[in-house]
mmCIF file of C-alpha atoms in Angstrom:
data_model
loop_
_atom_site.group_PDB
_atom_site.id
_atom_site.type_symbol
_atom_site.label_atom_id
_atom_site.label_comp_id
_atom_site.label_asym_id
_atom_site.label_seq_id
_atom_site.Cartn_x
_atom_site.Cartn_y
_atom_site.Cartn_z
ATOM 1 C CA MET A 1 -0.822 -15.827 -30.345
ATOM 2 C CA SER A 2 -2.647 -12.965 -28.624
ATOM 3 C CA GLU A 3 -2.173 -9.552 -30.208
ATOM 4 C CA LEU A 4 -1.160 -8.389 -26.736
ATOM 5 C CA SER A 5 1.933 -10.578 -27.052
ATOM 6 C CA ILE A 6 3.098 -8.975 -30.296
ATOM 7 C CA LEU A 7 5.546 -6.069 -30.238
ATOM 8 C CA THR A 8 4.689 -3.086 -32.433
ATOM 9 C CA SER A 9 7.153 -0.458 -33.626
ATOM 10 C CA ASP A 10 5.931 1.792 -30.774
ATOM 11 C CA ASP A 11 6.663 -1.008 -28.302
ATOM 12 C CA GLU A 12 10.148 -1.466 -29.748
ATOM 13 C CA ALA A 13 10.810 2.254 -29.422
ATOM 14 C CA ALA A 14 9.775 2.103 -25.763
ATOM 15 C CA ARG A 15 12.076 -0.855 -25.176
ATOM 16 C CA GLU A 16 15.042 0.965 -26.708
ATOM 17 C CA ARG A 17 14.376 4.068 -24.635
ATOM 18 C CA LEU A 18 13.973 2.172 -21.366
ATOM 19 C CA ASN A 19 17.023 -0.025 -21.856
ATOM 20 C CA ALA A 20 19.016 3.185 -22.296
ATOM 21 C CA ALA A 21 17.504 4.625 -19.109
ATOM 22 C CA ALA A 22 18.291 1.627 -16.882
ATOM 23 C CA ALA A 23 21.459 3.035 -15.312
ATOM 24 C CA ALA A 24 19.810 6.410 -14.654
ATOM 25 C CA MET A 25 16.833 4.709 -12.971
ATOM 26 C CA LEU A 26 19.148 2.821 -10.643
ATOM 27 C CA ALA A 27 21.195 5.918 -9.833
ATOM 28 C CA ARG A 28 18.085 7.962 -9.096
ATOM 29 C CA THR A 29 16.674 5.270 -6.823
ATOM 30 C CA ARG A 30 19.956 5.040 -4.914
ATOM 31 C CA GLY A 31 19.862 8.784 -4.312
ATOM 32 C CA TRP A 32 16.248 8.723 -3.216
ATOM 33 C CA SER A 33 16.869 5.824 -0.854
ATOM 34 C CA LEU A 34 19.556 7.793 0.998
ATOM 35 C CA HIS A 35 16.891 10.336 1.958
ATOM 36 C CA ASN A 36 15.070 9.019 5.012
ATOM 37 C CA THR A 37 11.314 9.058 4.553
ATOM 38 C CA GLY A 38 10.152 6.871 7.414
ATOM 39 C CA SER A 39 6.393 7.224 7.912
ATOM 40 C CA SER A 40 6.929 9.006 11.229
ATOM 41 C CA ASN A 41 9.676 11.286 9.899
ATOM 42 C CA VAL A 42 7.444 14.194 8.948
ATOM 43 C CA ASP A 43 10.359 16.563 8.292
ATOM 44 C CA GLY A 44 11.989 13.985 6.024
ATOM 45 C CA LEU A 45 8.771 13.416 4.102
ATOM 46 C CA LYS A 46 8.168 17.136 3.673
ATOM 47 C CA SER A 47 11.680 17.784 2.400
ATOM 48 C CA PHE A 48 11.637 14.815 0.009
ATOM 49 C CA ALA A 49 8.236 15.510 -1.563
ATOM 50 C CA PRO A 50 9.402 18.538 -3.626
ATOM 51 C CA LYS A 51 12.293 16.480 -5.016
ATOM 52 C CA LEU A 52 9.862 13.789 -6.080
ATOM 53 C CA ALA A 53 7.513 16.352 -7.603
ATOM 54 C CA ASP A 54 10.429 17.884 -9.498
ATOM 55 C CA ALA A 55 11.317 14.494 -11.011
ATOM 56 C CA PHE A 56 7.719 13.934 -12.126
ATOM 57 C CA SER A 57 7.653 17.407 -13.669
ATOM 58 C CA GLU A 58 9.375 15.758 -16.653
ATOM 59 C CA LEU A 59 5.907 14.488 -17.592
ATOM 60 C CA ASP A 60 3.322 16.427 -19.580
ATOM 61 C CA ALA A 61 1.150 16.808 -16.493
ATOM 62 C CA ALA A 62 0.010 19.182 -13.755
ATOM 63 C CA ILE A 63 1.452 18.553 -10.287
ATOM 64 C CA GLU A 64 0.113 19.634 -6.923
ATOM 65 C CA LEU A 65 1.414 19.007 -3.405
ATOM 66 C CA VAL A 66 -1.535 18.765 -1.042
ATOM 67 C CA GLN A 67 -1.237 18.657 2.727
ATOM 68 C CA GLY A 68 -3.819 16.057 3.665
ATOM 69 C CA PRO A 69 -6.007 16.035 6.779
ATOM 70 C CA GLY A 70 -4.812 14.860 10.150
ATOM 71 C CA PHE A 71 -5.707 11.423 11.393
ATOM 72 C CA GLU A 72 -6.509 9.896 14.748
ATOM 73 C CA SER A 73 -3.638 8.565 16.840
ATOM 74 C CA VAL A 74 -3.963 6.752 20.164
ATOM 75 C CA GLY A 75 -0.993 7.307 22.480
ATOM 76 C CA ASN A 76 0.428 4.897 25.022
ATOM 77 C CA ASP A 77 -1.353 6.965 27.663
ATOM 78 C CA GLY A 78 -4.712 6.190 26.040
ATOM 79 C CA ARG A 79 -5.194 9.770 24.888
ATOM 80 C CA VAL A 80 -6.407 10.432 21.352
ATOM 81 C CA SER A 81 -4.640 13.119 19.348
ATOM 82 C CA GLU A 82 -4.410 14.250 15.743
ATOM 83 C CA ALA A 83 -1.315 13.183 13.779
ATOM 84 C CA HIS A 84 -0.014 14.603 10.507
ATOM 85 C CA THR A 85 2.376 13.467 7.809
ATOM 86 C CA GLY A 86 3.906 14.746 4.573
ATOM 87 C CA PRO A 87 2.040 16.068 1.533
ATOM 88 C CA VAL A 88 0.145 13.959 -0.978
ATOM 89 C CA ILE A 89 1.452 14.501 -4.507
ATOM 90 C CA GLU A 90 -1.353 14.584 -7.071
ATOM 91 C CA ILE A 91 -0.455 14.493 -10.768
ATOM 92 C CA THR A 92 -3.002 14.898 -13.561
ATOM 93 C CA ALA A 93 -2.489 14.506 -17.300
ATOM 94 C CA ARG A 94 -5.032 14.885 -20.090
ATOM 95 C CA PRO A 95 -8.235 14.534 -18.039
ATOM 96 C CA GLU A 96 -10.210 15.100 -21.243
ATOM 97 C CA ALA A 97 -8.709 12.042 -22.989
ATOM 98 C CA PRO A 98 -11.172 9.248 -23.844
ATOM 99 C CA LEU A 99 -9.255 6.647 -21.828
ATOM 100 C CA GLN A 100 -8.171 7.157 -18.215
ATOM 101 C CA VAL A 101 -6.040 5.218 -15.746
ATOM 102 C CA VAL A 102 -5.224 5.798 -12.089
ATOM 103 C CA MET A 103 -1.699 5.163 -10.834
ATOM 104 C CA SER A 104 -0.407 5.133 -7.279
ATOM 105 C CA GLY A 105 2.661 4.665 -5.180
ATOM 106 C CA HIS A 106 4.094 5.720 -1.843
ATOM 107 C CA TYR A 107 7.256 7.519 -0.861
ATOM 108 C CA ASP A 108 7.298 6.639 2.837
ATOM 109 C CA THR A 109 9.254 3.659 4.162
ATOM 110 C CA VAL A 110 9.047 1.657 7.385
ATOM 111 C CA PHE A 111 12.474 2.874 8.556
ATOM 112 C CA ALA A 112 12.725 5.601 11.185
ATOM 113 C CA PRO A 113 15.716 7.963 11.078
ATOM 114 C CA GLY A 114 18.940 6.256 12.103
ATOM 115 C CA VAL A 115 17.607 2.717 11.702
ATOM 116 C CA PHE A 116 18.706 1.888 8.137
ATOM 117 C CA GLU A 117 20.145 4.641 5.964
ATOM 118 C CA THR A 118 22.818 3.046 3.773
ATOM 119 C CA VAL A 119 22.854 1.741 0.212
ATOM 120 C CA THR A 120 25.176 -1.187 -0.492
ATOM 121 C CA ASP A 121 26.035 -3.043 -3.683
ATOM 122 C CA LEU A 122 25.685 -6.724 -2.800
ATOM 123 C CA GLY A 123 27.033 -7.939 -6.119
ATOM 124 C CA ASP A 124 25.249 -10.415 -8.357
ATOM 125 C CA GLY A 125 22.927 -7.671 -9.602
ATOM 126 C CA ARG A 126 21.469 -6.756 -6.209
ATOM 127 C CA ILE A 127 21.472 -3.485 -4.304
ATOM 128 C CA ASN A 128 20.589 -3.286 -0.597
ATOM 129 C CA GLY A 129 18.962 -0.130 0.731
ATOM 130 C CA PRO A 130 15.871 1.364 2.401
ATOM 131 C CA GLY A 131 13.108 1.739 -0.155
ATOM 132 C CA MET A 132 15.189 0.438 -3.047
ATOM 133 C CA ALA A 133 12.380 -2.042 -3.706
ATOM 134 C CA ASP A 134 9.544 -0.757 -1.493
ATOM 135 C CA MET A 135 9.017 1.463 -3.251
ATOM 136 C CA LYS A 136 11.293 4.203 -4.469
ATOM 137 C CA GLY A 137 12.430 1.822 -7.177
ATOM 138 C CA GLY A 138 8.785 1.410 -8.141
ATOM 139 C CA LEU A 139 8.333 5.176 -8.375
ATOM 140 C CA CYS A 140 11.246 5.355 -10.809
ATOM 141 C CA VAL A 141 9.692 2.563 -12.871
ATOM 142 C CA MET A 142 6.365 4.420 -12.987
ATOM 143 C CA LEU A 143 8.011 7.670 -14.054
ATOM 144 C CA GLU A 144 10.157 6.182 -16.812
ATOM 145 C CA ALA A 145 7.284 4.085 -18.177
ATOM 146 C CA LEU A 146 5.152 7.217 -18.479
ATOM 147 C CA LYS A 147 7.965 9.142 -20.144
ATOM 148 C CA ALA A 148 8.379 6.325 -22.660
ATOM 149 C CA PHE A 149 4.640 6.260 -23.338
ATOM 150 C CA GLU A 150 4.439 10.030 -23.757
ATOM 151 C CA ALA A 151 7.318 9.904 -26.235
ATOM 152 C CA GLY A 152 5.112 7.754 -28.476
ATOM 153 C CA PRO A 153 2.293 8.777 -30.840
ATOM 154 C CA SER A 154 -0.706 7.698 -28.710
ATOM 155 C CA LYS A 155 -0.424 9.866 -25.624
ATOM 156 C CA HIS A 156 -3.378 12.076 -26.579
ATOM 157 C CA LYS A 157 -5.672 9.038 -26.317
ATOM 158 C CA LEU A 158 -4.901 8.320 -22.683
ATOM 159 C CA GLY A 159 -4.883 10.437 -19.543
ATOM 160 C CA TYR A 160 -3.925 9.557 -16.010
ATOM 161 C CA ARG A 161 -4.185 10.613 -12.410
ATOM 162 C CA ILE A 162 -1.290 9.711 -10.110
ATOM 163 C CA VAL A 163 -1.399 9.786 -6.329
ATOM 164 C CA LEU A 164 1.953 9.556 -4.532
ATOM 165 C CA THR A 165 1.387 9.081 -0.829
ATOM 166 C CA PRO A 166 3.399 9.733 2.373
ATOM 167 C CA ASP A 167 1.548 7.249 4.561
ATOM 168 C CA GLU A 168 0.987 3.903 2.842
ATOM 169 C CA GLU A 169 3.062 1.995 5.374
ATOM 170 C CA ILE A 170 0.807 3.211 8.198
ATOM 171 C CA GLY A 171 -2.524 2.804 6.418
ATOM 172 C CA ASN A 172 -3.093 5.742 4.016
ATOM 173 C CA PHE A 173 -5.185 7.528 6.623
ATOM 174 C CA THR A 174 -4.200 10.928 5.191
ATOM 175 C CA SER A 175 -4.228 9.965 1.512
ATOM 176 C CA ALA A 176 -7.197 7.559 1.303
ATOM 177 C CA GLU A 177 -9.578 10.245 0.035
ATOM 178 C CA ALA A 178 -7.104 11.338 -2.661
ATOM 179 C CA LEU A 179 -6.844 7.737 -3.854
ATOM 180 C CA ARG A 180 -10.627 7.336 -3.886
ATOM 181 C CA ARG A 181 -11.126 10.590 -5.754
ATOM 182 C CA ALA A 182 -8.514 9.782 -8.390
ATOM 183 C CA ALA A 183 -9.882 6.277 -8.931
ATOM 184 C CA SER A 184 -13.446 7.622 -9.213
ATOM 185 C CA SER A 185 -12.604 10.092 -11.974
ATOM 186 C CA GLY A 186 -13.312 7.761 -14.864
ATOM 187 C CA ALA A 187 -10.352 5.416 -14.507
ATOM 188 C CA LEU A 188 -10.717 2.113 -16.360
ATOM 189 C CA ILE A 189 -7.859 0.344 -14.610
ATOM 190 C CA GLY A 190 -5.424 1.029 -11.783
ATOM 191 C CA MET A 191 -1.648 0.580 -11.781
ATOM 192 C CA THR A 192 0.231 0.504 -8.443
ATOM 193 C CA TYR A 193 3.984 0.102 -8.031
ATOM 194 C CA GLU A 194 4.564 -2.113 -5.023
ATOM 195 C CA PRO A 195 7.521 -4.452 -5.626
ATOM 196 C CA ALA A 196 7.026 -7.758 -7.366
ATOM 197 C CA MET A 197 8.489 -10.817 -5.711
ATOM 198 C CA GLU A 198 12.105 -11.779 -6.350
ATOM 199 C CA THR A 199 10.907 -14.465 -8.773
ATOM 200 C CA GLY A 200 8.842 -11.940 -10.704
ATOM 201 C CA ALA A 201 5.541 -13.220 -9.330
ATOM 202 C CA MET A 202 2.882 -10.570 -8.707
ATOM 203 C CA SER A 203 0.029 -10.221 -6.239
ATOM 204 C CA GLY A 204 -3.398 -11.507 -7.191
ATOM 205 C CA GLY A 205 -6.218 -11.305 -4.679
ATOM 206 C CA ARG A 206 -5.522 -9.479 -1.429
ATOM 207 C CA LYS A 207 -7.196 -9.696 1.951
ATOM 208 C CA GLY A 208 -8.673 -6.673 3.642
ATOM 209 C CA SER A 209 -6.792 -5.221 6.597
ATOM 210 C CA ALA A 210 -7.923 -3.670 9.860
ATOM 211 C CA VAL A 211 -6.068 -1.943 12.666
ATOM 212 C CA PHE A 212 -7.716 -1.518 16.069
ATOM 213 C CA ASP A 213 -6.771 0.198 19.311
ATOM 214 C CA ILE A 214 -8.802 -0.573 22.431
ATOM 215 C CA VAL A 215 -8.218 1.622 25.469
ATOM 216 C CA LEU A 216 -9.346 0.180 28.800
ATOM 217 C CA HIS A 217 -9.575 2.172 32.025
ATOM 218 C CA GLY A 218 -9.881 0.637 35.478
ATOM 219 C CA LYS A 219 -9.371 1.989 38.969
ATOM 220 C CA ALA A 220 -6.019 2.396 40.659
ATOM 221 C CA ALA A 221 -5.491 1.245 44.260
ATOM 222 C CA HIS A 222 -2.669 0.253 46.576
ATOM 223 C CA ALA A 223 -1.959 -3.382 45.724
ATOM 224 C CA GLY A 224 -1.078 -4.235 49.313
ATOM 225 C CA ARG A 225 -3.438 -2.159 51.436
ATOM 226 C CA ALA A 226 -6.538 -2.049 49.219
ATOM 227 C CA LYS A 227 -6.224 -4.497 46.358
ATOM 228 C CA GLU A 228 -9.967 -5.176 46.523
ATOM 229 C CA GLU A 229 -10.739 -1.513 45.854
ATOM 230 C CA GLY A 230 -8.884 -1.544 42.534
ATOM 231 C CA ARG A 231 -10.091 -2.653 39.119
ATOM 232 C CA SER A 232 -7.265 -3.910 36.920
ATOM 233 C CA ALA A 233 -7.239 -2.700 33.316
ATOM 234 C CA ILE A 234 -4.410 -5.163 32.619
ATOM 235 C CA GLU A 235 -6.539 -8.097 33.788
ATOM 236 C CA ALA A 236 -9.374 -6.942 31.518
ATOM 237 C CA ALA A 237 -6.899 -6.530 28.656
ATOM 238 C CA ALA A 238 -5.500 -10.031 29.219
ATOM 239 C CA GLU A 239 -8.961 -11.555 28.907
ATOM 240 C CA LEU A 240 -9.580 -9.448 25.805
ATOM 241 C CA VAL A 241 -6.330 -10.612 24.185
ATOM 242 C CA ILE A 242 -7.150 -14.264 24.822
ATOM 243 C CA GLY A 243 -10.543 -13.687 23.231
ATOM 244 C CA LEU A 244 -9.062 -11.963 20.188
ATOM 245 C CA GLU A 245 -6.434 -14.618 19.540
ATOM 246 C CA GLY A 246 -9.114 -17.264 20.080
ATOM 247 C CA LEU A 247 -10.941 -15.949 17.001
ATOM 248 C CA ASN A 248 -8.240 -17.390 14.742
ATOM 249 C CA GLY A 249 -9.552 -20.409 12.881
ATOM 250 C CA GLN A 250 -13.217 -19.594 13.529
ATOM 251 C CA PHE A 251 -13.961 -18.032 10.109
ATOM 252 C CA GLU A 252 -12.147 -19.198 6.990
ATOM 253 C CA GLY A 253 -9.380 -16.829 5.975
ATOM 254 C CA VAL A 254 -9.766 -14.444 8.930
ATOM 255 C CA THR A 255 -6.736 -13.856 11.149
ATOM 256 C CA PHE A 256 -6.178 -11.713 14.222
ATOM 257 C CA ASN A 257 -2.860 -10.647 15.687
ATOM 258 C CA VAL A 258 -2.356 -8.690 18.906
ATOM 259 C CA GLY A 259 0.751 -6.590 18.423
ATOM 260 C CA SER A 260 1.189 -4.912 21.783
ATOM 261 C CA ILE A 261 -0.296 -4.006 25.144
ATOM 262 C CA ASP A 262 0.702 -0.602 26.517
ATOM 263 C CA GLY A 263 -0.065 0.871 29.917
ATOM 264 C CA GLY A 264 0.187 -0.709 33.321
ATOM 265 C CA ALA A 265 1.635 0.592 36.571
ATOM 266 C CA PRO A 266 4.245 -0.306 39.229
ATOM 267 C CA VAL A 267 3.618 -3.695 40.801
ATOM 268 C CA ASN A 268 2.370 -2.102 44.029
ATOM 269 C CA ILE A 269 -0.469 -0.318 42.200
ATOM 270 C CA VAL A 270 -3.533 -1.919 40.612
ATOM 271 C CA PRO A 271 -3.155 -0.775 36.965
ATOM 272 C CA ASP A 272 -5.853 1.572 35.756
ATOM 273 C CA LEU A 273 -4.823 1.746 32.074
ATOM 274 C CA ALA A 274 -4.184 -0.688 29.232
ATOM 275 C CA VAL A 275 -4.050 -0.069 25.478
ATOM 276 C CA VAL A 276 -4.445 -3.175 23.310
ATOM 277 C CA ARG A 277 -3.274 -2.790 19.696
ATOM 278 C CA PHE A 278 -4.128 -5.465 17.159
ATOM 279 C CA GLY A 279 -4.772 -6.151 13.507
ATOM 280 C CA ALA A 280 -7.079 -8.368 11.497
ATOM 281 C CA ARG A 281 -7.129 -9.689 7.918
ATOM 282 C CA ALA A 282 -10.190 -10.905 6.006
ATOM 283 C CA PRO A 283 -10.553 -12.350 2.479
ATOM 284 C CA ASP A 284 -13.903 -10.747 1.576
ATOM 285 C CA GLN A 285 -16.502 -8.318 2.876
ATOM 286 C CA ALA A 286 -18.572 -10.957 4.689
ATOM 287 C CA ALA A 287 -15.469 -12.054 6.562
ATOM 288 C CA ALA A 288 -14.549 -8.451 7.368
ATOM 289 C CA ASP A 289 -18.048 -7.822 8.723
ATOM 290 C CA TRP A 290 -17.805 -10.906 10.923
ATOM 291 C CA ALA A 291 -14.404 -9.855 12.237
ATOM 292 C CA THR A 292 -15.679 -6.377 13.091
ATOM 293 C CA GLN A 293 -18.688 -7.812 14.903
ATOM 294 C CA GLN A 294 -16.441 -10.067 16.985
ATOM 295 C CA VAL A 295 -14.225 -7.148 17.996
ATOM 296 C CA GLN A 296 -17.273 -5.171 19.081
ATOM 297 C CA ARG A 297 -18.554 -8.175 21.051
ATOM 298 C CA LEU A 298 -15.275 -8.655 22.898
ATOM 299 C CA PHE A 299 -14.964 -4.925 23.599
ATOM 300 C CA ALA A 300 -18.473 -4.921 25.064
ATOM 301 C CA LYS A 301 -17.556 -7.913 27.212
ATOM 302 C CA ALA A 302 -14.387 -6.208 28.495
ATOM 303 C CA THR A 303 -16.165 -2.981 29.371
ATOM 304 C CA ALA A 304 -19.006 -4.895 31.072
ATOM 305 C CA ARG A 305 -16.551 -5.947 33.801
ATOM 306 C CA ASP A 306 -17.060 -4.211 37.114
ATOM 307 C CA GLY A 307 -15.231 -0.881 37.177
ATOM 308 C CA ILE A 308 -13.897 -1.109 33.594
ATOM 309 C CA HIS A 309 -14.715 1.369 30.836
ATOM 310 C CA GLY A 310 -12.954 2.298 27.630
ATOM 311 C CA HIS A 311 -13.090 3.250 23.975
ATOM 312 C CA LEU A 312 -12.573 1.432 20.667
ATOM 313 C CA HIS A 313 -10.771 2.927 17.657
ATOM 314 C CA GLY A 314 -10.065 1.727 14.137
ATOM 315 C CA GLY A 315 -11.490 -0.788 11.739
ATOM 316 C CA PHE A 316 -11.002 -2.131 8.214
ATOM 317 C CA TYR A 317 -9.152 0.769 6.653
ATOM 318 C CA ARG A 318 -8.459 -1.339 3.546
ATOM 319 C CA PRO A 319 -11.344 -3.423 2.197
ATOM 320 C CA PRO A 320 -10.644 -6.864 0.708
ATOM 321 C CA LYS A 321 -9.586 -7.105 -2.937
ATOM 322 C CA PRO A 322 -10.770 -10.542 -4.083
ATOM 323 C CA ARG A 323 -9.883 -12.029 -7.457
ATOM 324 C CA ASN A 324 -13.170 -11.297 -9.248
ATOM 325 C CA ALA A 325 -13.921 -11.496 -12.987
ATOM 326 C CA ALA A 326 -12.542 -8.020 -13.710
ATOM 327 C CA GLN A 327 -9.342 -8.657 -11.784
ATOM 328 C CA GLN A 328 -8.788 -11.970 -13.545
ATOM 329 C CA ALA A 329 -9.393 -10.410 -16.966
ATOM 330 C CA LEU A 330 -6.828 -7.706 -16.184
ATOM 331 C CA PHE A 331 -4.319 -10.257 -14.884
ATOM 332 C CA ASP A 332 -4.761 -12.268 -18.096
ATOM 333 C CA ALA A 333 -4.159 -9.160 -20.199
ATOM 334 C CA VAL A 334 -1.029 -8.228 -18.248
ATOM 335 C CA HIS A 335 0.209 -11.818 -18.503
ATOM 336 C CA ALA A 336 -0.230 -11.736 -22.290
ATOM 337 C CA THR A 337 1.552 -8.376 -22.424
ATOM 338 C CA GLY A 338 4.445 -9.800 -20.418
ATOM 339 C CA ARG A 339 4.806 -12.618 -22.931
ATOM 340 C CA ALA A 340 5.740 -9.988 -25.521
ATOM 341 C CA ILE A 341 9.014 -9.418 -23.651
ATOM 342 C CA GLY A 342 9.649 -12.961 -22.507
ATOM 343 C CA LEU A 343 7.955 -12.773 -19.091
ATOM 344 C CA ASP A 344 5.712 -15.576 -17.850
ATOM 345 C CA LEU A 345 3.974 -13.636 -15.086
ATOM 346 C CA GLU A 346 2.319 -15.438 -12.189
ATOM 347 C CA PHE A 347 -0.325 -13.858 -9.943
ATOM 348 C CA VAL A 348 -0.343 -15.195 -6.379
ATOM 349 C CA ASP A 349 -3.065 -14.419 -3.827
ATOM 350 C CA THR A 350 -1.686 -12.864 -0.646
ATOM 351 C CA GLY A 351 -2.668 -11.711 2.807
ATOM 352 C CA GLY A 352 -0.753 -8.477 2.309
ATOM 353 C CA VAL A 353 -2.490 -5.190 1.544
ATOM 354 C CA CYS A 354 -1.667 -2.003 -0.339
ATOM 355 C CA GLU A 355 -3.221 0.946 -2.147
ATOM 356 C CA GLY A 356 -4.603 -1.490 -4.705
ATOM 357 C CA ASN A 357 -7.219 -2.373 -2.077
ATOM 358 C CA ASN A 358 -8.311 1.275 -1.954
ATOM 359 C CA ILE A 359 -8.515 1.532 -5.729
ATOM 360 C CA PHE A 360 -10.511 -1.699 -5.989
ATOM 361 C CA ALA A 361 -12.915 -0.406 -3.333
ATOM 362 C CA ALA A 362 -13.532 2.629 -5.561
ATOM 363 C CA GLY A 363 -14.687 0.278 -8.335
ATOM 364 C CA VAL A 364 -11.536 0.055 -10.430
ATOM 365 C CA PRO A 365 -9.740 -3.220 -11.294
ATOM 366 C CA ASN A 366 -6.017 -2.909 -10.755
ATOM 367 C CA VAL A 367 -2.603 -4.525 -10.857
ATOM 368 C CA ASP A 368 -0.639 -3.488 -7.775
ATOM 369 C CA THR A 369 2.828 -5.048 -8.037
ATOM 370 C CA LEU A 370 4.159 -3.345 -11.154
ATOM 371 C CA GLY A 371 7.307 -2.181 -9.383
ATOM 372 C CA VAL A 372 10.802 -3.625 -9.387
ATOM 373 C CA ARG A 373 11.630 -7.159 -8.365
ATOM 374 C CA GLY A 374 13.147 -7.440 -4.916
ATOM 375 C CA GLY A 375 13.006 -9.078 -1.535
ATOM 376 C CA ARG A 376 13.443 -8.879 2.246
ATOM 377 C CA ILE A 377 11.316 -5.728 2.318
ATOM 378 C CA HIS A 378 10.592 -4.147 5.703
ATOM 379 C CA SER A 379 14.003 -5.299 6.943
ATOM 380 C CA ASN A 380 17.529 -3.907 6.746
ATOM 381 C CA GLU A 381 18.241 -6.662 4.236
ATOM 382 C CA GLU A 382 15.855 -5.154 1.663
ATOM 383 C CA PHE A 383 17.248 -5.475 -1.853
ATOM 384 C CA VAL A 384 16.345 -4.728 -5.439
ATOM 385 C CA ILE A 385 17.310 -6.742 -8.522
ATOM 386 C CA THR A 386 18.922 -4.199 -10.819
ATOM 387 C CA GLU A 387 17.917 -5.753 -14.147
ATOM 388 C CA SER A 388 14.264 -5.397 -13.169
ATOM 389 C CA PHE A 389 14.233 -1.598 -13.592
ATOM 390 C CA SER A 390 14.108 -1.637 -17.377
ATOM 391 C CA GLU A 391 12.127 -4.896 -17.422
ATOM 392 C CA ARG A 392 9.299 -3.607 -15.237
ATOM 393 C CA ALA A 393 9.262 -0.114 -16.759
ATOM 394 C CA LEU A 394 8.860 -1.710 -20.164
ATOM 395 C CA LEU A 395 6.001 -3.889 -18.934
ATOM 396 C CA SER A 396 4.128 -0.765 -17.784
ATOM 397 C CA ALA A 397 4.892 1.122 -20.973
ATOM 398 C CA LEU A 398 3.498 -1.760 -23.023
ATOM 399 C CA ILE A 399 0.339 -1.860 -20.903
ATOM 400 C CA LEU A 400 -0.164 1.859 -21.546
ATOM 401 C CA ASN A 401 0.494 1.417 -25.278
ATOM 402 C CA ARG A 402 -2.069 -1.369 -25.461
ATOM 403 C CA LEU A 403 -4.677 0.598 -23.556
ATOM 404 C CA ALA A 404 -4.199 3.559 -25.868
ATOM 405 C CA ASP A 405 -4.320 1.594 -29.142
ATOM 406 C CA GLY A 406 -7.213 -0.632 -28.030
ATOM 407 C CA ARG A 407 -5.470 -3.985 -27.900
ATOM 408 C CA LEU A 408 -6.155 -3.981 -24.146
ATOM 409 C CA ASN A 409 -9.843 -3.143 -23.728
ATOM 410 C CA GLY A 410 -9.996 -1.317 -20.424
ATOM 411 C CA ARG A 411 -13.703 -0.533 -20.694
ATOM 412 C CA GLN A 412 -14.567 -4.171 -21.192
ATOM 413 C CA ILE A 413 -12.473 -5.181 -18.193
ATOM 414 C CA LYS A 414 -14.000 -2.546 -15.919
ATOM 415 C CA ASP A 415 -17.504 -3.586 -16.987
ATOM 416 C CA LEU A 416 -16.781 -6.963 -15.355
ATOM 417 C CA MET A 417 -16.428 -5.427 -11.878
ATOM 418 C CA GLY A 418 -20.015 -6.342 -11.029
ATOM 419 C CA HIS A 419 -19.530 -9.989 -11.958
#
């Protein structure tokens, strides 16, 4: 049996503490979920951030709320403006310790004000509510795991940097630099608190993700009197969309999806504006490079049409996170740690993306589904499995214990990143 699968007296103490905290974790998450923090609800994000910082003040750590930079936003009118969101919460503990980890999570949700703002007990150990799983429940798990670790004798051996973000659901455009900086400050591994699947399965490799906006301008004209004088941006956009969707299946693992076309004009006017919004996923950097080149090619083709000009925005904001040697070694270590508490953890590759992609891109292997178990996320049927609060907090506490006492060799795992 691996020594990672054996419970020490420190592990047992963490288990006792976290079992006792289960009800409080659930109650706290319910309260947090009733506070709307949709990614576009800047006032809600700004008012919730101090509450979150206050909860994390229970740790032996320094906390700072940082208003991040603005980011580019393309409106339905094709105009580019600067958007802002809530503050990034940066938490630092024992930066002088010999072992360092980076931890991350987000406090925004996909739900705008008024869309989904209730918490309901579904029975059978499930609670329905916005962010209960994704990922206010995960933030509670992170906090309690750290409190349990810091109550033990090894805390002086391990320091951490935490980044809690207000914009993960829209791409981390404000917080990306904070994540990169925290991951680049000597971290051996990363721990992110996206929800695990209902079954307990966790994410393995992840594709990279891109978001693009292409704005096309044509020339307006009376559709009846002078149709031939106009240049239709909608027609150019239609050809572009067909080209984009036609890229699916051309490069293994790469997918494109056009989400919307904005713009247009009344039917008696040749439309002089169209905004095409689309995303792409790619399994590795070579695939991401190919996808980007194809977008540029199709944009050039669209703007080569007579009377059409435009501008291209976006790209691969999250690089791919393939299952390399370092990732696999970390997954194996977490799996062995889970065995200590009766978990047989499975790591499943996925097309989804998260802050784990950002941390991997900064050179740090990471596990990014350490949060609660749940399901139906990004819908008003989102639910959390209540027994998973103590279960998943204990898993994280045991990982931290093993890093600190050397049973989990973080340096050795990180050294595999180049393999």
